[in-house]
Amino acid sequence: MKEKKYDLATDLVQLITSELAYEYRIIPKLKTETEITFLTDTEDSVELKNELEIVLGSTVNLEQEEKEIINKFLLINYRKRNTQTSTLSYSDDFLLNIIHEAKEIGSSDIHFEAFEEQNKVRFRIDGKLIEKYLISLDEYPKIVNRLKIMSGMDISEKRLPQDGRINITTAYEDFDIRVSSLPTLHGEKLVLRILSKNNVAIQLDKLGFTLEELQSYKKAVKKPNGIILISGPTGSGKTTTLYATLKELNKEDTNILTIEDPIEYTLEGVNQVQLKEDIGLDFASTLKTFLRQDPDIIMVGEIRDVATANMAIRAALTGHLVLSTIHTNSAWGTVSRLIDMGVPSFLIASTLNVSIAQRLVRKLCDHCKVEVAVNEEDVPEEILENKLLKTHYKAVGCEHCYQTGYKGRKAVYEIIPVTKPIEKAIKKEQSEIDEYLTENGINTLKVNALDLVKRGITSIDEVYSLLIS
């Protein structure tokens, strides 16, 4: 985990860029009205002081520090840009540089937040928010207005939420950003979701399925008709699984139609429609139109209501393969959710091919994780009592993971193929099928999460909520 004594305040961090920090090996320590104090391990401090004063346009004071301490500060507070692989063009524009930096380091969202005394910019990296910049109260409205103009929003409307879209194009990159504005107490909050058009890396066998789960899932999606449902909370990777499935099914002789909100990846050969509820282009009405477009496969971004659920059932009954997502906590909970919506259980039983639940968990950094013995404070009581775990790995932090202890994420799945016994259970509206799952070797989210802990892929802290469910 991060050592707090090496964390710098955001206002200090943003005094210099990552490039300057690494080039001059300096760490901001203190800023006053007249000068800035830096820590450094550079021996020729006189020459460095003169050069920094020219570059920064401010009086500079330098304090000597050990090389190891400077390295620690740099790794924790400044991400070093990889100039060999970076294809994004940086400019003197603060806003564009924020966007490009977020894209380069793999951030999924950028949050611009308004508060009483200061305004913040936070990046979501590997599912966690990290504070990156502070913006003055004077500058914040200008940045908000610029973002609203770029995304096609009405800058005069500050009382109502708005949605927009920005396309960022450079000589090497082309990606879209979905922008959402929200009026808050001290000003508008904007969230920018980065939507990459690069879908090369989206492959079913790279998402986190075990070999048995992958075989079971592929068998279900290769059926000519029926419904494939993927469940999980927001940010659990459902859409990525859908896109990887579409890539697997995308053939020259197949007509694939999708209705999405938003279109997160563009797929060559797939007819993708953007949801626009304000003009009546919703999931249910578009699904109805799809059925007149001679489709083989239909993807619906999300089943939110009974109208959409019924249209998906109808499409499956008339010989189409339908893929969609739904918000439930487990694969079996999907069935209960559909029944609660008002969909007859016999229709669910006859059309559902497979139900999937998934979560995203951060992977431990292989360079610094450490194996420790299990104690009572680490694990849930049930796992401790049944002696299911003797040792586990903890996050530490090193230069390879920017001192977070984690690097990358992995999906955890729960896959229930609809067999004859499952069809009967659906028709009877059974609330639990744990015994069936155990007898047939179907792993739940809990079992798969515990397996990742045993194998040292993730930590107990990361999957604790799954282990107590």
Short mmCIF file of C-alpha atoms in Angstrom, two decimals:
data_model
loop_
_atom_site.label_atom_id
_atom_site.label_comp_id
_atom_site.label_asym_id
_atom_site.label_seq_id
_atom_site.Cartn_x
_atom_site.Cartn_y
_atom_site.Cartn_z
CA MET A 1 0.00 0.00 0.00
CA LYS A 2 1.07 3.64 -0.39
CA GLU A 3 3.28 5.07 2.30
CA LYS A 4 1.46 8.23 3.25
CA LYS A 5 4.60 10.16 4.19
CA TYR A 6 5.62 10.20 0.52
CA ASP A 7 2.28 11.51 -0.77
CA LEU A 8 2.38 15.16 -1.86
CA ALA A 9 -0.59 17.48 -1.75
CA THR A 10 -2.19 17.95 -5.17
CA ASP A 11 -1.41 21.68 -5.27
CA LEU A 12 2.30 20.85 -4.83
CA VAL A 13 2.31 18.02 -7.38
CA GLN A 14 0.90 20.19 -10.16
CA LEU A 15 3.55 22.89 -9.71
CA ILE A 16 5.68 20.94 -12.19
CA THR A 17 5.08 18.34 -14.90
CA SER A 18 6.22 14.72 -14.72
CA GLU A 19 8.82 15.53 -17.38
CA LEU A 20 10.35 18.33 -15.28
CA ALA A 21 10.28 16.23 -12.11
CA TYR A 22 12.21 13.38 -13.72
CA GLU A 23 14.52 15.52 -15.86
CA TYR A 24 15.71 17.69 -12.97
CA ARG A 25 15.02 15.13 -10.20
CA ILE A 26 13.13 17.63 -8.09
CA ILE A 27 10.22 17.27 -5.66
CA PRO A 28 8.10 20.30 -4.62
CA LYS A 29 8.20 20.72 -0.84
CA LEU A 30 6.79 24.16 -0.12
CA LYS A 31 5.36 27.12 -2.02
CA THR A 32 5.11 30.63 -0.62
CA GLU A 33 4.21 33.93 -2.27
CA THR A 34 7.88 34.60 -3.00
CA GLU A 35 9.54 31.23 -3.68
CA ILE A 36 9.22 27.49 -4.25
CA THR A 37 11.28 24.99 -2.26
CA PHE A 38 12.30 21.72 -3.94
CA LEU A 39 13.98 18.57 -2.70
CA THR A 40 16.71 17.26 -5.02
CA ASP A 41 19.59 14.81 -5.15
CA THR A 42 21.40 16.76 -7.90
CA GLU A 43 24.90 17.75 -6.77
CA ASP A 44 25.31 20.94 -8.84
CA SER A 45 22.55 22.82 -7.05
CA VAL A 46 23.70 26.30 -8.15
CA GLU A 47 23.33 25.56 -11.87
CA LEU A 48 20.05 23.69 -11.23
CA LYS A 49 18.68 26.61 -9.20
CA ASN A 50 19.46 29.11 -11.97
CA GLU A 51 17.93 26.92 -14.68
CA LEU A 52 14.75 26.24 -12.68
CA GLU A 53 14.23 29.92 -11.97
CA ILE A 54 14.34 30.59 -15.72
CA VAL A 55 12.00 27.68 -16.54
CA LEU A 56 9.49 28.35 -13.74
CA GLY A 57 9.76 32.15 -13.60
CA SER A 58 9.95 32.07 -9.81
CA THR A 59 12.55 32.20 -7.05
CA VAL A 60 13.71 28.66 -6.25
CA ASN A 61 15.16 27.23 -3.05
CA LEU A 62 16.79 23.76 -3.11
CA GLU A 63 17.25 21.25 -0.29
CA GLN A 64 19.44 18.17 -0.69
CA GLU A 65 17.87 14.75 -0.18
CA GLU A 66 19.00 11.14 -0.60
CA LYS A 67 18.62 9.54 -4.03
CA GLU A 68 16.38 6.72 -2.73
CA ILE A 69 14.02 9.22 -1.12
CA ILE A 70 13.75 11.25 -4.35
CA ASN A 71 13.05 8.05 -6.31
CA LYS A 72 10.25 7.15 -3.89
CA PHE A 73 8.66 10.59 -4.22
CA LEU A 74 8.89 10.46 -8.02
CA LEU A 75 7.33 7.00 -8.28
CA ILE A 76 4.43 7.79 -5.97
CA ASN A 77 3.57 11.28 -7.21
CA TYR A 78 4.57 11.41 -10.88
CA ARG A 79 3.77 8.91 -13.60
CA LYS A 80 6.61 8.81 -16.09
CA ARG A 81 5.37 9.15 -19.64
CA ASN A 82 6.60 6.44 -21.99
CA THR A 83 7.89 8.47 -24.92
CA GLN A 84 8.63 5.36 -26.97
CA THR A 85 5.06 4.11 -27.05
CA SER A 86 3.13 7.37 -26.64
CA THR A 87 1.29 8.38 -29.81
CA LEU A 88 -0.70 11.27 -28.38
CA SER A 89 0.24 14.84 -29.19
CA TYR A 90 0.65 17.16 -26.21
CA SER A 91 0.15 20.90 -26.43
CA ASP A 92 0.24 24.06 -24.34
CA ASP A 93 -3.50 23.63 -23.77
CA PHE A 94 -4.10 22.55 -20.14
CA LEU A 95 -7.47 20.93 -20.87
CA LEU A 96 -6.28 18.88 -23.86
CA ASN A 97 -3.23 17.75 -21.93
CA ILE A 98 -5.48 16.49 -19.12
CA ILE A 99 -7.50 14.47 -21.65
CA HIS A 100 -4.42 13.07 -23.39
CA GLU A 101 -2.74 12.19 -20.09
CA ALA A 102 -5.86 10.34 -18.90
CA LYS A 103 -6.05 8.41 -22.18
CA GLU A 104 -2.36 7.51 -22.12
CA ILE A 105 -2.32 6.12 -18.58
CA GLY A 106 -5.47 4.07 -19.11
CA SER A 107 -8.01 6.16 -17.20
CA SER A 108 -11.66 5.35 -17.96
CA ASP A 109 -13.18 8.60 -16.62
CA ILE A 110 -12.15 12.18 -15.87
CA HIS A 111 -14.08 14.03 -13.14
CA PHE A 112 -14.19 17.84 -13.05
CA GLU A 113 -15.66 18.74 -9.65
CA ALA A 114 -16.74 22.08 -8.16
CA PHE A 115 -16.40 22.79 -4.43
CA GLU A 116 -16.63 25.89 -2.25
CA GLU A 117 -12.92 26.72 -1.93
CA GLN A 118 -11.27 24.79 -4.78
CA ASN A 119 -12.07 22.69 -7.81
CA LYS A 120 -10.63 19.26 -8.52
CA VAL A 121 -9.80 16.97 -11.41
CA ARG A 122 -9.79 13.25 -10.63
CA PHE A 123 -8.96 10.26 -12.86
CA ARG A 124 -10.50 6.81 -12.49
CA ILE A 125 -7.69 4.28 -12.95
CA ASP A 126 -8.32 0.54 -12.51
CA GLY A 127 -11.68 1.37 -10.96
CA LYS A 128 -10.35 3.79 -8.31
CA LEU A 129 -10.46 7.61 -8.33
CA ILE A 130 -7.16 9.45 -7.96
CA GLU A 131 -6.93 13.21 -7.45
CA LYS A 132 -4.70 14.70 -10.17
CA TYR A 133 -5.16 18.49 -10.39
CA LEU A 134 -6.59 21.51 -8.60
CA ILE A 135 -8.17 24.29 -10.64
CA SER A 136 -8.65 27.83 -9.34
CA LEU A 137 -12.17 29.17 -8.82
CA ASP A 138 -11.57 31.74 -11.58
CA GLU A 139 -10.36 29.22 -14.18
CA TYR A 140 -12.92 26.47 -13.53
CA PRO A 141 -15.93 28.13 -15.28
CA LYS A 142 -13.79 28.73 -18.39
CA ILE A 143 -12.81 25.06 -18.54
CA VAL A 144 -16.42 23.94 -18.02
CA ASN A 145 -17.65 26.24 -20.80
CA ARG A 146 -14.93 25.04 -23.15
CA LEU A 147 -15.86 21.41 -22.51
CA LYS A 148 -19.54 22.17 -23.05
CA ILE A 149 -18.80 23.92 -26.36
CA MET A 150 -16.55 21.04 -27.50
CA SER A 151 -19.27 18.49 -26.64
CA GLY A 152 -22.13 20.43 -28.24
CA MET A 153 -23.89 21.42 -25.00
CA ASP A 154 -25.76 24.65 -24.28
CA ILE A 155 -23.39 26.84 -22.23
CA SER A 156 -26.25 29.10 -21.12
CA GLU A 157 -28.05 26.17 -19.44
CA LYS A 158 -26.51 25.62 -16.00
CA ARG A 159 -29.59 24.44 -14.08
CA LEU A 160 -30.26 21.14 -15.85
CA PRO A 161 -28.08 18.08 -16.58
CA GLN A 162 -26.83 17.74 -20.16
CA ASP A 163 -25.09 15.09 -22.25
CA GLY A 164 -22.65 15.58 -25.08
CA ARG A 165 -19.87 13.95 -27.06
CA ILE A 166 -16.35 15.01 -28.07
CA ASN A 167 -14.17 13.47 -30.78
CA ILE A 168 -10.41 13.75 -30.24
CA THR A 169 -8.37 13.16 -33.40
CA THR A 170 -4.60 13.29 -33.73
CA ALA A 171 -2.24 11.91 -36.36
CA TYR A 172 -2.14 8.61 -34.44
CA GLU A 173 -5.29 8.42 -32.32
CA ASP A 174 -9.01 8.75 -32.85
CA PHE A 175 -11.27 8.38 -29.82
CA ASP A 176 -14.58 9.69 -28.52
CA ILE A 177 -15.46 11.11 -25.12
CA ARG A 178 -18.95 11.00 -23.62
CA VAL A 179 -19.56 14.10 -21.51
CA SER A 180 -22.16 14.41 -18.73
CA SER A 181 -22.83 17.64 -16.83
CA LEU A 182 -24.57 17.87 -13.47
CA PRO A 183 -25.50 21.07 -11.60
CA THR A 184 -24.19 20.89 -8.01
CA LEU A 185 -24.19 23.28 -5.04
CA HIS A 186 -20.99 25.10 -6.03
CA GLY A 187 -21.10 24.74 -9.81
CA GLU A 188 -21.33 22.17 -12.58
CA LYS A 189 -19.67 18.77 -12.25
CA LEU A 190 -18.56 17.21 -15.53
CA VAL A 191 -17.61 13.59 -16.06
CA LEU A 192 -15.79 12.58 -19.23
CA ARG A 193 -15.98 8.88 -20.17
CA ILE A 194 -13.20 7.93 -22.59
CA LEU A 195 -14.55 5.65 -25.31
CA SER A 196 -11.73 3.97 -27.20
CA LYS A 197 -12.35 3.02 -30.82
CA ASN A 198 -9.50 0.53 -30.65
CA ASN A 199 -11.11 -2.88 -30.14
CA VAL A 200 -8.11 -5.00 -31.17
CA ALA A 201 -7.49 -6.21 -27.61
CA ILE A 202 -11.07 -7.30 -26.98
CA GLN A 203 -10.96 -11.10 -27.18
CA LEU A 204 -13.14 -13.58 -25.29
CA ASP A 205 -10.18 -15.73 -24.25
CA LYS A 206 -8.43 -12.72 -22.65
CA LEU A 207 -11.23 -11.50 -20.39
CA GLY A 208 -10.89 -13.85 -17.42
CA PHE A 209 -12.96 -16.96 -18.28
CA THR A 210 -11.63 -20.29 -17.09
CA LEU A 211 -11.28 -22.87 -19.88
CA GLU A 212 -14.48 -24.66 -18.80
CA GLU A 213 -16.41 -21.38 -18.54
CA LEU A 214 -15.22 -20.25 -21.97
CA GLN A 215 -16.29 -23.52 -23.58
CA SER A 216 -19.69 -23.33 -21.86
CA TYR A 217 -20.19 -19.72 -22.93
CA LYS A 218 -19.13 -20.26 -26.55
CA LYS A 219 -21.52 -23.22 -26.80
CA ALA A 220 -24.39 -20.97 -25.67
CA VAL A 221 -23.58 -18.07 -28.03
CA LYS A 222 -23.25 -20.34 -31.05
CA LYS A 223 -26.91 -21.34 -30.82
CA PRO A 224 -28.96 -19.78 -33.66
CA ASN A 225 -31.51 -18.20 -31.33
CA GLY A 226 -32.19 -17.42 -27.67
CA ILE A 227 -31.05 -14.83 -25.14
CA ILE A 228 -27.60 -14.28 -23.63
CA LEU A 229 -27.82 -12.14 -20.47
CA ILE A 230 -24.85 -10.60 -18.65
CA SER A 231 -25.43 -9.08 -15.22
CA GLY A 232 -23.42 -7.01 -12.79
CA PRO A 233 -23.16 -3.50 -11.33
CA THR A 234 -22.00 -0.45 -13.29
CA GLY A 235 -18.33 -0.71 -14.21
CA SER A 236 -18.11 -4.50 -13.98
CA GLY A 237 -17.07 -5.00 -17.61
CA LYS A 238 -20.41 -6.22 -18.99
CA THR A 239 -20.16 -4.13 -22.16
CA THR A 240 -16.63 -5.37 -22.86
CA THR A 241 -17.86 -8.97 -22.64
CA LEU A 242 -20.67 -8.12 -25.06
CA TYR A 243 -18.29 -6.57 -27.59
CA ALA A 244 -15.88 -9.50 -27.36
CA THR A 245 -18.83 -11.82 -28.03
CA LEU A 246 -19.91 -9.76 -31.04
CA LYS A 247 -16.37 -9.95 -32.43
CA GLU A 248 -16.53 -13.72 -32.09
CA LEU A 249 -19.90 -13.87 -33.90
CA ASN A 250 -19.18 -11.23 -36.56
CA LYS A 251 -19.07 -13.05 -39.92
CA GLU A 252 -19.67 -11.92 -43.51
CA ASP A 253 -22.87 -13.96 -43.74
CA THR A 254 -24.33 -12.59 -40.48
CA ASN A 255 -26.43 -9.43 -40.01
CA ILE A 256 -25.73 -7.95 -36.57
CA LEU A 257 -27.69 -4.98 -35.20
CA THR A 258 -27.01 -3.18 -31.90
CA ILE A 259 -28.79 -0.46 -29.91
CA GLU A 260 -26.42 1.08 -27.35
CA ASP A 261 -26.10 3.92 -24.87
CA PRO A 262 -23.37 4.90 -25.60
CA ILE A 263 -21.56 3.20 -28.48
CA GLU A 264 -18.28 2.48 -26.69
CA TYR A 265 -16.44 0.66 -29.49
CA THR A 266 -17.01 0.71 -33.23
CA LEU A 267 -17.06 -2.72 -34.84
CA GLU A 268 -16.52 -3.11 -38.59
CA GLY A 269 -19.40 -5.06 -40.13
CA VAL A 270 -21.80 -4.41 -37.23
CA ASN A 271 -24.73 -2.00 -37.62
CA GLN A 272 -24.66 0.10 -34.43
CA VAL A 273 -27.43 2.48 -33.34
CA GLN A 274 -27.04 5.18 -30.65
CA LEU A 275 -29.94 5.42 -28.17
CA LYS A 276 -31.77 8.80 -28.26
CA GLU A 277 -34.65 8.65 -25.80
CA ASP A 278 -35.47 12.36 -26.16
CA ILE A 279 -36.76 11.72 -29.69
CA GLY A 280 -38.35 8.35 -28.91
CA LEU A 281 -35.45 6.17 -30.04
CA ASP A 282 -35.43 3.89 -26.99
CA PHE A 283 -34.50 0.23 -26.56
CA ALA A 284 -38.02 -1.19 -26.95
CA SER A 285 -39.03 0.82 -30.06
CA THR A 286 -35.69 0.22 -31.77
CA LEU A 287 -35.93 -3.52 -31.07
CA LYS A 288 -39.31 -3.52 -32.78
CA THR A 289 -37.76 -1.90 -35.85
CA PHE A 290 -34.81 -4.30 -35.77
CA LEU A 291 -37.15 -7.23 -36.35
CA ARG A 292 -38.02 -5.71 -39.76
CA GLN A 293 -34.33 -5.40 -40.66
CA ASP A 294 -33.73 -9.13 -41.25
CA PRO A 295 -31.25 -9.54 -38.35
CA ASP A 296 -29.43 -12.70 -37.30
CA ILE A 297 -28.05 -11.30 -34.06
CA ILE A 298 -29.32 -8.39 -31.96
CA MET A 299 -27.46 -6.68 -29.13
CA VAL A 300 -29.42 -4.51 -26.70
CA GLY A 301 -27.27 -2.36 -24.42
CA GLU A 302 -29.43 -2.94 -21.35
CA ILE A 303 -32.80 -4.42 -20.36
CA ARG A 304 -34.23 -1.69 -18.12
CA ASP A 305 -37.97 -2.29 -18.26
CA VAL A 306 -40.65 -4.83 -19.08
CA ALA A 307 -41.22 -3.42 -22.59
CA THR A 308 -37.59 -4.02 -23.55
CA ALA A 309 -37.60 -7.45 -21.86
CA ASN A 310 -40.74 -8.52 -23.73
CA MET A 311 -39.33 -7.34 -27.08
CA ALA A 312 -36.09 -9.26 -26.42
CA ILE A 313 -38.14 -12.40 -25.62
CA ARG A 314 -40.17 -11.89 -28.80
CA ALA A 315 -37.01 -11.53 -30.88
CA ALA A 316 -35.58 -14.74 -29.40
CA LEU A 317 -38.83 -16.64 -30.00
CA THR A 318 -38.83 -15.62 -33.66
CA GLY A 319 -35.41 -17.14 -34.34
CA HIS A 320 -32.90 -14.46 -33.40
CA LEU A 321 -29.94 -14.50 -31.03
CA VAL A 322 -30.25 -11.64 -28.54
CA LEU A 323 -27.44 -10.37 -26.31
CA SER A 324 -28.02 -7.90 -23.49
CA THR A 325 -27.11 -6.77 -19.97
CA ILE A 326 -29.16 -6.42 -16.81
CA HIS A 327 -28.44 -5.07 -13.32
CA THR A 328 -28.52 -7.95 -10.83
CA ASN A 329 -26.05 -9.32 -8.27
CA SER A 330 -25.86 -12.92 -9.47
CA ALA A 331 -26.51 -15.04 -12.54
CA TRP A 332 -29.56 -16.65 -10.94
CA GLY A 333 -30.76 -13.25 -9.75
CA THR A 334 -31.26 -12.34 -13.42
CA VAL A 335 -34.15 -14.83 -13.61
CA SER A 336 -35.80 -13.35 -10.51
CA ARG A 337 -35.36 -9.84 -11.92
CA LEU A 338 -37.13 -10.75 -15.17
CA ILE A 339 -39.96 -12.43 -13.27
CA ASP A 340 -40.30 -9.32 -11.05
CA MET A 341 -40.55 -7.24 -14.23
CA GLY A 342 -43.55 -9.28 -15.26
CA VAL A 343 -42.02 -11.64 -17.83
CA PRO A 344 -43.71 -15.09 -17.60
CA SER A 345 -41.34 -17.74 -16.24
CA PHE A 346 -42.15 -20.24 -19.01
CA LEU A 347 -40.99 -17.70 -21.63
CA ILE A 348 -37.73 -17.12 -19.75
CA ALA A 349 -37.16 -20.88 -19.54
CA SER A 350 -37.72 -21.39 -23.27
CA THR A 351 -35.57 -18.48 -24.51
CA LEU A 352 -32.66 -18.00 -22.06
CA ASN A 353 -29.47 -19.75 -23.27
CA VAL A 354 -27.10 -18.67 -20.54
CA SER A 355 -27.02 -16.26 -17.60
CA ILE A 356 -23.75 -14.65 -16.58
CA ALA A 357 -22.74 -12.49 -13.62
CA GLN A 358 -19.40 -10.74 -13.54
CA ARG A 359 -17.20 -8.35 -11.57
CA LEU A 360 -13.89 -6.62 -12.24
CA VAL A 361 -11.09 -7.01 -9.71
CA ARG A 362 -7.66 -5.41 -9.64
CA LYS A 363 -4.69 -7.73 -10.15
CA LEU A 364 -1.80 -7.66 -7.70
CA CYS A 365 1.49 -6.39 -9.06
CA ASP A 366 3.73 -9.43 -9.67
CA HIS A 367 6.85 -7.44 -8.81
CA CYS A 368 5.97 -6.51 -5.23
CA LYS A 369 3.15 -8.68 -3.82
CA VAL A 370 4.09 -10.60 -0.68
CA GLU A 371 2.71 -13.88 0.69
CA VAL A 372 1.51 -13.80 4.30
CA ALA A 373 -0.26 -16.18 6.65
CA VAL A 374 -4.01 -15.83 7.14
CA ASN A 375 -5.21 -14.29 10.39
CA GLU A 376 -8.67 -13.51 11.79
CA GLU A 377 -8.60 -9.86 10.73
CA ASP A 378 -7.85 -10.66 7.07
CA VAL A 379 -10.63 -12.98 5.95
CA PRO A 380 -14.39 -13.49 6.44
CA GLU A 381 -15.36 -15.77 9.34
CA GLU A 382 -16.81 -18.52 7.12
CA ILE A 383 -13.57 -18.94 5.16
CA LEU A 384 -11.54 -18.94 8.37
CA GLU A 385 -13.77 -21.58 10.01
CA ASN A 386 -13.70 -23.90 6.99
CA LYS A 387 -9.92 -23.45 6.60
CA LEU A 388 -10.34 -22.66 2.91
CA LEU A 389 -7.29 -20.44 2.90
CA LYS A 390 -3.92 -20.78 4.66
CA THR A 391 -1.91 -18.01 3.02
CA HIS A 392 -2.68 -15.08 0.76
CA TYR A 393 -0.90 -12.23 -0.99
CA LYS A 394 -0.97 -8.58 0.02
CA ALA A 395 -0.44 -5.44 -2.04
CA VAL A 396 2.79 -3.59 -1.29
CA GLY A 397 3.68 -1.08 -4.02
CA CYS A 398 6.74 -0.54 -6.21
CA GLU A 399 7.96 1.39 -9.24
CA HIS A 400 6.17 -0.98 -11.63
CA CYS A 401 2.69 -0.24 -10.20
CA TYR A 402 3.22 3.39 -9.15
CA GLN A 403 3.21 2.27 -5.50
CA THR A 404 -0.42 1.11 -5.64
CA GLY A 405 0.32 -2.62 -5.30
CA TYR A 406 -2.01 -3.38 -8.24
CA LYS A 407 -1.55 -3.45 -12.00
CA GLY A 408 -4.41 -4.11 -14.41
CA ARG A 409 -7.79 -5.74 -13.86
CA LYS A 410 -9.40 -9.11 -14.47
CA ALA A 411 -13.01 -10.21 -14.80
CA VAL A 412 -14.51 -12.79 -12.44
CA TYR A 413 -17.45 -14.75 -13.86
CA GLU A 414 -20.39 -16.87 -12.76
CA ILE A 415 -21.90 -18.75 -15.70
CA ILE A 416 -25.15 -20.74 -15.57
CA PRO A 417 -26.03 -22.45 -18.87
CA VAL A 418 -29.75 -23.19 -19.11
CA THR A 419 -30.11 -26.98 -19.08
CA LYS A 420 -33.29 -29.03 -18.65
CA PRO A 421 -33.04 -29.00 -14.81
CA ILE A 422 -32.50 -25.22 -14.89
CA GLU A 423 -35.51 -24.79 -17.20
CA LYS A 424 -37.65 -26.64 -14.62
CA ALA A 425 -36.24 -24.49 -11.80
CA ILE A 426 -37.10 -21.32 -13.77
CA LYS A 427 -40.66 -22.46 -14.42
CA LYS A 428 -41.08 -23.25 -10.72
CA GLU A 429 -39.58 -19.81 -9.90
CA GLN A 430 -37.12 -21.35 -7.44
CA SER A 431 -35.25 -18.77 -5.38
CA GLU A 432 -32.10 -20.88 -4.83
CA ILE A 433 -30.22 -23.44 -6.95
CA ASP A 434 -26.98 -23.70 -4.94
CA GLU A 435 -27.24 -27.48 -4.66
CA TYR A 436 -27.53 -27.87 -8.45
CA LEU A 437 -24.55 -25.58 -9.04
CA THR A 438 -22.39 -27.56 -6.61
CA GLU A 439 -23.40 -30.93 -8.08
CA ASN A 440 -22.63 -29.77 -11.63
CA GLY A 441 -19.33 -28.07 -10.85
CA ILE A 442 -20.58 -24.56 -11.66
CA ASN A 443 -18.49 -22.03 -9.78
CA THR A 444 -20.16 -19.00 -8.24
CA LEU A 445 -18.57 -15.55 -8.10
CA LYS A 446 -17.52 -16.34 -4.53
CA VAL A 447 -15.74 -19.58 -5.49
CA ASN A 448 -13.94 -17.99 -8.44
CA ALA A 449 -12.94 -14.93 -6.38
CA LEU A 450 -11.47 -17.18 -3.67
CA ASP A 451 -9.58 -19.11 -6.35
CA LEU A 452 -7.97 -15.88 -7.58
CA VAL A 453 -6.88 -15.13 -4.00
CA LYS A 454 -5.39 -18.63 -3.61
CA ARG A 455 -3.47 -18.23 -6.87
CA GLY A 456 -2.09 -14.85 -5.80
CA ILE A 457 -3.77 -12.99 -8.66
CA THR A 458 -5.71 -10.62 -6.42
CA SER A 459 -5.98 -9.73 -2.73
CA ILE A 460 -8.62 -10.45 -0.10
CA ASP A 461 -9.26 -6.71 0.25
CA GLU A 462 -10.18 -6.51 -3.44
CA VAL A 463 -12.73 -9.37 -3.38
CA TYR A 464 -13.92 -9.17 0.25
CA SER A 465 -17.48 -8.17 -0.74
CA LEU A 466 -17.73 -11.27 -2.96
CA LEU A 467 -16.40 -13.60 -0.25
CA ILE A 468 -19.11 -12.58 2.26
CA SER A 469 -22.00 -12.77 -0.23
#
